[in-house]
Amino acid sequence: MTKLLRHAAALVVMASALIACAEGAERRVVVFDFTPRQAKGYEWVGPALAEYVIALLRGAEGFSAVERAVVVRRLARLGYPPYTASPLEVKDRIREELGAGVIVEGDYDADRSSLRFRGSIIDMETGELVSNLQFRLSPFTVFDAQRELRSRLEKELGRKLKNDMRELLGTGSKEAYTEFCMGRALYESGSGAEAGASLEKAAGADPSYVAPLLLLGRINLEETRFETALKHLQKAVGEAPENPEAHFLLGYTMFFLRVLDGAQEHLRAAVRLKGAEPDYHYVSGMVHFENGELESALGEFRRVVELDPGFAEGWYKIAVVHSHRMEEEGVRSALEKAIETGGKDVQVRLEKDRDFDWLRDRTWFKALMRRRLR
């Protein structure tokens, strides 16, 4: 990777060269959150604009874009949590893992009076900087910045793009959208308790807005307030019965409440609506495992690592199922992969996991526990 590419920065428009590439085969794009440089209090703007670009690209003929949640998860696994910059080499690795050819990335400065973007779109298959963009808005709102983005994208693509606020953002309420974006930023920065207030405001401003309900459900699920999570997620499913994340989170909550039949029902719905999501198959595997359905559990965990070979917990659970079936070679192969992808954390976990007690005297098991990892 050249230093020239490493220094390519932030927000994005499509250029004619990329349009030419899009003719015929669909171009898959990975959009990374635009990271704040000097933007205290406006950290939420970067993800809001990134998701807007994703929504625009998904509606543009010849293009597809990876969901933000997938990209965020991959970055976190490599040690780059939300709202932190990552080097282009890391982005290129994620781009390749996700089967994309193009990345969009950038940074910005923001305060109460202005917003300044520096941005680029790079065709990583050729190593070419397709287009870059610098613009400043003063004063600004996130909606002004989105309009600026759409206008420039339309100019570069030579076509009109979707301009339905509810379709692109999930709500027609500016208040609800802004409160949700601020709440999400607080949650992703580790302030889940503070996030709740903004998310409740968002849900109150537009009761049909599903995004804040899902995040409220997730926060309460993580805090083991299962009944509260259930309330938000049942409402989310009612508002959006075709939303796979709503079914997934509701099924996950029911799993913890030991309502296993209900959990399976909603997890099946999630997989039906979006079958290529590793998390959905992982939790479905957990439900099958709890029901003693080891073959079905193994099938789900195998699907997890098929979709995401770097999902260490998927490999670990494959090893657990093989251990319960006393299949030593299956355990060995899966643990090799679990340690390869999960590192030292997996070794530490193995020290106390009684599922593998019957294997502790094996030479290969001891070697795995002694393996030095970077």
PDB file of N, CA, C and O in Angstrom, residues 314-357:
ATOM      1  N   GLY A 314     -17.696 -18.629  17.025  1.00  0.00           N
ATOM      2  CA  GLY A 314     -18.314 -19.683  16.226  1.00  0.00           C
ATOM      3  C   GLY A 314     -17.468 -20.943  16.217  1.00  0.00           C
ATOM      4  O   GLY A 314     -17.975 -22.060  16.407  1.00  0.00           O
ATOM      5  N   TRP A 315     -16.162 -20.787  16.019  1.00  0.00           N
ATOM      6  CA  TRP A 315     -15.249 -21.939  16.061  1.00  0.00           C
ATOM      7  C   TRP A 315     -15.257 -22.584  17.444  1.00  0.00           C
ATOM      8  O   TRP A 315     -15.237 -23.819  17.560  1.00  0.00           O
ATOM      9  N   TYR A 316     -15.292 -21.748  18.472  1.00  0.00           N
ATOM     10  CA  TYR A 316     -15.274 -22.276  19.839  1.00  0.00           C
ATOM     11  C   TYR A 316     -16.508 -23.135  20.099  1.00  0.00           C
ATOM     12  O   TYR A 316     -16.423 -24.221  20.684  1.00  0.00           O
ATOM     13  N   LYS A 317     -17.666 -22.644  19.657  1.00  0.00           N
ATOM     14  CA  LYS A 317     -18.892 -23.406  19.890  1.00  0.00           C
ATOM     15  C   LYS A 317     -18.909 -24.703  19.068  1.00  0.00           C
ATOM     16  O   LYS A 317     -19.473 -25.713  19.507  1.00  0.00           O
ATOM     17  N   ILE A 318     -18.308 -24.703  17.895  1.00  0.00           N
ATOM     18  CA  ILE A 318     -18.161 -25.948  17.142  1.00  0.00           C
ATOM     19  C   ILE A 318     -17.359 -26.951  17.962  1.00  0.00           C
ATOM     20  O   ILE A 318     -17.713 -28.141  18.055  1.00  0.00           O
ATOM     21  N   ALA A 319     -16.292 -26.483  18.606  1.00  0.00           N
ATOM     22  CA  ALA A 319     -15.474 -27.359  19.455  1.00  0.00           C
ATOM     23  C   ALA A 319     -16.287 -27.894  20.630  1.00  0.00           C
ATOM     24  O   ALA A 319     -16.168 -29.077  20.995  1.00  0.00           O
ATOM     25  N   VAL A 320     -17.121 -27.045  21.222  1.00  0.00           N
ATOM     26  CA  VAL A 320     -17.940 -27.481  22.355  1.00  0.00           C
ATOM     27  C   VAL A 320     -18.905 -28.587  21.924  1.00  0.00           C
ATOM     28  O   VAL A 320     -19.064 -29.600  22.628  1.00  0.00           O
ATOM     29  N   VAL A 321     -19.555 -28.410  20.779  1.00  0.00           N
ATOM     30  CA  VAL A 321     -20.496 -29.435  20.307  1.00  0.00           C
ATOM     31  C   VAL A 321     -19.755 -30.752  20.059  1.00  0.00           C
ATOM     32  O   VAL A 321     -20.209 -31.824  20.478  1.00  0.00           O
ATOM     33  N   HIS A 322     -18.617 -30.686  19.395  1.00  0.00           N
ATOM     34  CA  HIS A 322     -17.843 -31.908  19.149  1.00  0.00           C
ATOM     35  C   HIS A 322     -17.417 -32.555  20.469  1.00  0.00           C
ATOM     36  O   HIS A 322     -17.397 -33.785  20.589  1.00  0.00           O
ATOM     37  N   SER A 323     -17.109 -31.727  21.467  1.00  0.00           N
ATOM     38  CA  SER A 323     -16.714 -32.272  22.767  1.00  0.00           C
ATOM     39  C   SER A 323     -17.863 -33.027  23.418  1.00  0.00           C
ATOM     40  O   SER A 323     -17.679 -34.104  23.985  1.00  0.00           O
ATOM     41  N   HIS A 324     -19.068 -32.468  23.315  1.00  0.00           N
ATOM     42  CA  HIS A 324     -20.241 -33.141  23.880  1.00  0.00           C
ATOM     43  C   HIS A 324     -20.519 -34.458  23.154  1.00  0.00           C
ATOM     44  O   HIS A 324     -21.104 -35.369  23.740  1.00  0.00           O
ATOM     45  N   ARG A 325     -20.088 -34.550  21.911  1.00  0.00           N
ATOM     46  CA  ARG A 325     -20.269 -35.785  21.144  1.00  0.00           C
ATOM     47  C   ARG A 325     -19.028 -36.675  21.199  1.00  0.00           C
ATOM     48  O   ARG A 325     -18.961 -37.693  20.505  1.00  0.00           O
ATOM     49  N   MET A 326     -18.047 -36.273  22.021  1.00  0.00           N
ATOM     50  CA  MET A 326     -16.817 -37.048  22.220  1.00  0.00           C
ATOM     51  C   MET A 326     -16.086 -37.283  20.895  1.00  0.00           C
ATOM     52  O   MET A 326     -15.515 -38.342  20.639  1.00  0.00           O
ATOM     53  N   GLU A 327     -16.048 -36.237  20.065  1.00  0.00           N
ATOM     54  CA  GLU A 327     -15.386 -36.314  18.766  1.00  0.00           C
ATOM     55  C   GLU A 327     -14.089 -35.525  18.826  1.00  0.00           C
ATOM     56  O   GLU A 327     -14.046 -34.328  18.538  1.00  0.00           O
ATOM     57  N   GLU A 328     -13.033 -36.213  19.216  1.00  0.00           N
ATOM     58  CA  GLU A 328     -11.775 -35.541  19.538  1.00  0.00           C
ATOM     59  C   GLU A 328     -11.195 -34.781  18.349  1.00  0.00           C
ATOM     60  O   GLU A 328     -10.732 -33.644  18.502  1.00  0.00           O
ATOM     61  N   GLU A 329     -11.196 -35.377  17.188  1.00  0.00           N
ATOM     62  CA  GLU A 329     -10.582 -34.713  16.039  1.00  0.00           C
ATOM     63  C   GLU A 329     -11.352 -33.451  15.662  1.00  0.00           C
ATOM     64  O   GLU A 329     -10.755 -32.440  15.260  1.00  0.00           O
ATOM     65  N   GLY A 330     -12.679 -33.498  15.799  1.00  0.00           N
ATOM     66  CA  GLY A 330     -13.480 -32.309  15.535  1.00  0.00           C
ATOM     67  C   GLY A 330     -13.168 -31.194  16.518  1.00  0.00           C
ATOM     68  O   GLY A 330     -13.090 -30.020  16.153  1.00  0.00           O
ATOM     69  N   VAL A 331     -12.979 -31.563  17.790  1.00  0.00           N
ATOM     70  CA  VAL A 331     -12.618 -30.571  18.815  1.00  0.00           C
ATOM     71  C   VAL A 331     -11.281 -29.940  18.463  1.00  0.00           C
ATOM     72  O   VAL A 331     -11.119 -28.709  18.497  1.00  0.00           O
ATOM     73  N   ARG A 332     -10.322 -30.785  18.142  1.00  0.00           N
ATOM     74  CA  ARG A 332      -8.969 -30.285  17.869  1.00  0.00           C
ATOM     75  C   ARG A 332      -8.959 -29.297  16.705  1.00  0.00           C
ATOM     76  O   ARG A 332      -8.370 -28.212  16.797  1.00  0.00           O
ATOM     77  N   SER A 333      -9.605 -29.679  15.617  1.00  0.00           N
ATOM     78  CA  SER A 333      -9.629 -28.817  14.436  1.00  0.00           C
ATOM     79  C   SER A 333     -10.297 -27.474  14.733  1.00  0.00           C
ATOM     80  O   SER A 333      -9.793 -26.412  14.344  1.00  0.00           O
ATOM     81  N   ALA A 334     -11.428 -27.495  15.460  1.00  0.00           N
ATOM     82  CA  ALA A 334     -12.158 -26.258  15.754  1.00  0.00           C
ATOM     83  C   ALA A 334     -11.392 -25.373  16.731  1.00  0.00           C
ATOM     84  O   ALA A 334     -11.386 -24.145  16.590  1.00  0.00           O
ATOM     85  N   LEU A 335     -10.749 -25.974  17.728  1.00  0.00           N
ATOM     86  CA  LEU A 335      -9.981 -25.168  18.688  1.00  0.00           C
ATOM     87  C   LEU A 335      -8.773 -24.519  18.019  1.00  0.00           C
ATOM     88  O   LEU A 335      -8.375 -23.408  18.390  1.00  0.00           O
ATOM     89  N   GLU A 336      -8.177 -25.208  17.071  1.00  0.00           N
ATOM     90  CA  GLU A 336      -7.081 -24.594  16.314  1.00  0.00           C
ATOM     91  C   GLU A 336      -7.553 -23.288  15.679  1.00  0.00           C
ATOM     92  O   GLU A 336      -6.880 -22.259  15.758  1.00  0.00           O
ATOM     93  N   LYS A 337      -8.725 -23.351  15.049  1.00  0.00           N
ATOM     94  CA  LYS A 337      -9.276 -22.161  14.400  1.00  0.00           C
ATOM     95  C   LYS A 337      -9.706 -21.109  15.411  1.00  0.00           C
ATOM     96  O   LYS A 337      -9.542 -19.906  15.191  1.00  0.00           O
ATOM     97  N   ALA A 338     -10.265 -21.539  16.541  1.00  0.00           N
ATOM     98  CA  ALA A 338     -10.708 -20.597  17.568  1.00  0.00           C
ATOM     99  C   ALA A 338      -9.528 -19.804  18.109  1.00  0.00           C
ATOM    100  O   ALA A 338      -9.622 -18.575  18.295  1.00  0.00           O
ATOM    101  N   ILE A 339      -8.414 -20.490  18.356  1.00  0.00           N
ATOM    102  CA  ILE A 339      -7.230 -19.801  18.882  1.00  0.00           C
ATOM    103  C   ILE A 339      -6.586 -18.938  17.808  1.00  0.00           C
ATOM    104  O   ILE A 339      -6.114 -17.832  18.078  1.00  0.00           O
ATOM    105  N   GLU A 340      -6.595 -19.432  16.585  1.00  0.00           N
ATOM    106  CA  GLU A 340      -6.037 -18.655  15.478  1.00  0.00           C
ATOM    107  C   GLU A 340      -6.773 -17.338  15.306  1.00  0.00           C
ATOM    108  O   GLU A 340      -6.166 -16.302  15.038  1.00  0.00           O
ATOM    109  N   THR A 341      -8.084 -17.352  15.465  1.00  0.00           N
ATOM    110  CA  THR A 341      -8.881 -16.138  15.245  1.00  0.00           C
ATOM    111  C   THR A 341      -9.115 -15.331  16.519  1.00  0.00           C
ATOM    112  O   THR A 341      -9.269 -14.115  16.464  1.00  0.00           O
ATOM    113  N   GLY A 342      -9.158 -16.020  17.673  1.00  0.00           N
ATOM    114  CA  GLY A 342      -9.472 -15.332  18.920  1.00  0.00           C
ATOM    115  C   GLY A 342      -8.294 -15.042  19.818  1.00  0.00           C
ATOM    116  O   GLY A 342      -8.412 -14.273  20.778  1.00  0.00           O
ATOM    117  N   GLY A 343      -7.163 -15.683  19.538  1.00  0.00           N
ATOM    118  CA  GLY A 343      -5.943 -15.378  20.264  1.00  0.00           C
ATOM    119  C   GLY A 343      -5.932 -15.815  21.720  1.00  0.00           C
ATOM    120  O   GLY A 343      -6.556 -16.805  22.109  1.00  0.00           O
ATOM    121  N   LYS A 344      -5.226 -15.047  22.515  1.00  0.00           N
ATOM    122  CA  LYS A 344      -4.989 -15.368  23.920  1.00  0.00           C
ATOM    123  C   LYS A 344      -6.282 -15.500  24.715  1.00  0.00           C
ATOM    124  O   LYS A 344      -6.369 -16.316  25.648  1.00  0.00           O
ATOM    125  N   ASP A 345      -7.287 -14.736  24.353  1.00  0.00           N
ATOM    126  CA  ASP A 345      -8.562 -14.803  25.082  1.00  0.00           C
ATOM    127  C   ASP A 345      -9.140 -16.217  25.058  1.00  0.00           C
ATOM    128  O   ASP A 345      -9.741 -16.667  26.030  1.00  0.00           O
ATOM    129  N   VAL A 346      -8.967 -16.907  23.949  1.00  0.00           N
ATOM    130  CA  VAL A 346      -9.485 -18.272  23.841  1.00  0.00           C
ATOM    131  C   VAL A 346      -8.691 -19.210  24.747  1.00  0.00           C
ATOM    132  O   VAL A 346      -9.266 -20.068  25.435  1.00  0.00           O
ATOM    133  N   GLN A 347      -7.379 -19.041  24.778  1.00  0.00           N
ATOM    134  CA  GLN A 347      -6.559 -19.871  25.666  1.00  0.00           C
ATOM    135  C   GLN A 347      -6.965 -19.683  27.126  1.00  0.00           C
ATOM    136  O   GLN A 347      -7.078 -20.652  27.881  1.00  0.00           O
ATOM    137  N   VAL A 348      -7.157 -18.446  27.524  1.00  0.00           N
ATOM    138  CA  VAL A 348      -7.559 -18.158  28.901  1.00  0.00           C
ATOM    139  C   VAL A 348      -8.901 -18.818  29.208  1.00  0.00           C
ATOM    140  O   VAL A 348      -9.089 -19.411  30.278  1.00  0.00           O
ATOM    141  N   ARG A 349      -9.818 -18.741  28.273  1.00  0.00           N
ATOM    142  CA  ARG A 349     -11.133 -19.342  28.477  1.00  0.00           C
ATOM    143  C   ARG A 349     -11.043 -20.860  28.602  1.00  0.00           C
ATOM    144  O   ARG A 349     -11.724 -21.480  29.417  1.00  0.00           O
ATOM    145  N   LEU A 350     -10.190 -21.456  27.804  1.00  0.00           N
ATOM    146  CA  LEU A 350     -10.036 -22.912  27.822  1.00  0.00           C
ATOM    147  C   LEU A 350      -9.535 -23.431  29.164  1.00  0.00           C
ATOM    148  O   LEU A 350      -9.832 -24.563  29.558  1.00  0.00           O
ATOM    149  N   GLU A 351      -8.767 -22.599  29.863  1.00  0.00           N
ATOM    150  CA  GLU A 351      -8.203 -23.034  31.145  1.00  0.00           C
ATOM    151  C   GLU A 351      -9.285 -23.427  32.140  1.00  0.00           C
ATOM    152  O   GLU A 351      -9.071 -24.306  32.984  1.00  0.00           O
ATOM    153  N   LYS A 352     -10.453 -22.797  32.044  1.00  0.00           N
ATOM    154  CA  LYS A 352     -11.503 -23.024  33.039  1.00  0.00           C
ATOM    155  C   LYS A 352     -12.737 -23.729  32.476  1.00  0.00           C
ATOM    156  O   LYS A 352     -13.669 -24.020  33.230  1.00  0.00           O
ATOM    157  N   ASP A 353     -12.742 -24.011  31.183  1.00  0.00           N
ATOM    158  CA  ASP A 353     -13.930 -24.586  30.560  1.00  0.00           C
ATOM    159  C   ASP A 353     -13.950 -26.101  30.772  1.00  0.00           C
ATOM    160  O   ASP A 353     -13.148 -26.840  30.190  1.00  0.00           O
ATOM    161  N   ARG A 354     -14.889 -26.571  31.553  1.00  0.00           N
ATOM    162  CA  ARG A 354     -14.946 -27.992  31.907  1.00  0.00           C
ATOM    163  C   ARG A 354     -15.428 -28.864  30.749  1.00  0.00           C
ATOM    164  O   ARG A 354     -15.335 -30.095  30.820  1.00  0.00           O
ATOM    165  N   ASP A 355     -15.941 -28.235  29.698  1.00  0.00           N
ATOM    166  CA  ASP A 355     -16.333 -29.008  28.521  1.00  0.00           C
ATOM    167  C   ASP A 355     -15.158 -29.793  27.941  1.00  0.00           C
ATOM    168  O   ASP A 355     -15.358 -30.786  27.245  1.00  0.00           O
ATOM    169  N   PHE A 356     -13.946 -29.329  28.232  1.00  0.00           N
ATOM    170  CA  PHE A 356     -12.773 -29.943  27.621  1.00  0.00           C
ATOM    171  C   PHE A 356     -11.886 -30.682  28.619  1.00  0.00           C
ATOM    172  O   PHE A 356     -10.750 -31.032  28.304  1.00  0.00           O
ATOM    173  N   ASP A 357     -12.405 -30.952  29.828  1.00  0.00           N
ATOM    174  CA  ASP A 357     -11.596 -31.621  30.844  1.00  0.00           C
ATOM    175  C   ASP A 357     -11.083 -32.980  30.378  1.00  0.00           C
ATOM    176  O   ASP A 357      -9.971 -33.391  30.723  1.00  0.00           O
TER     177      ASP A 357
END
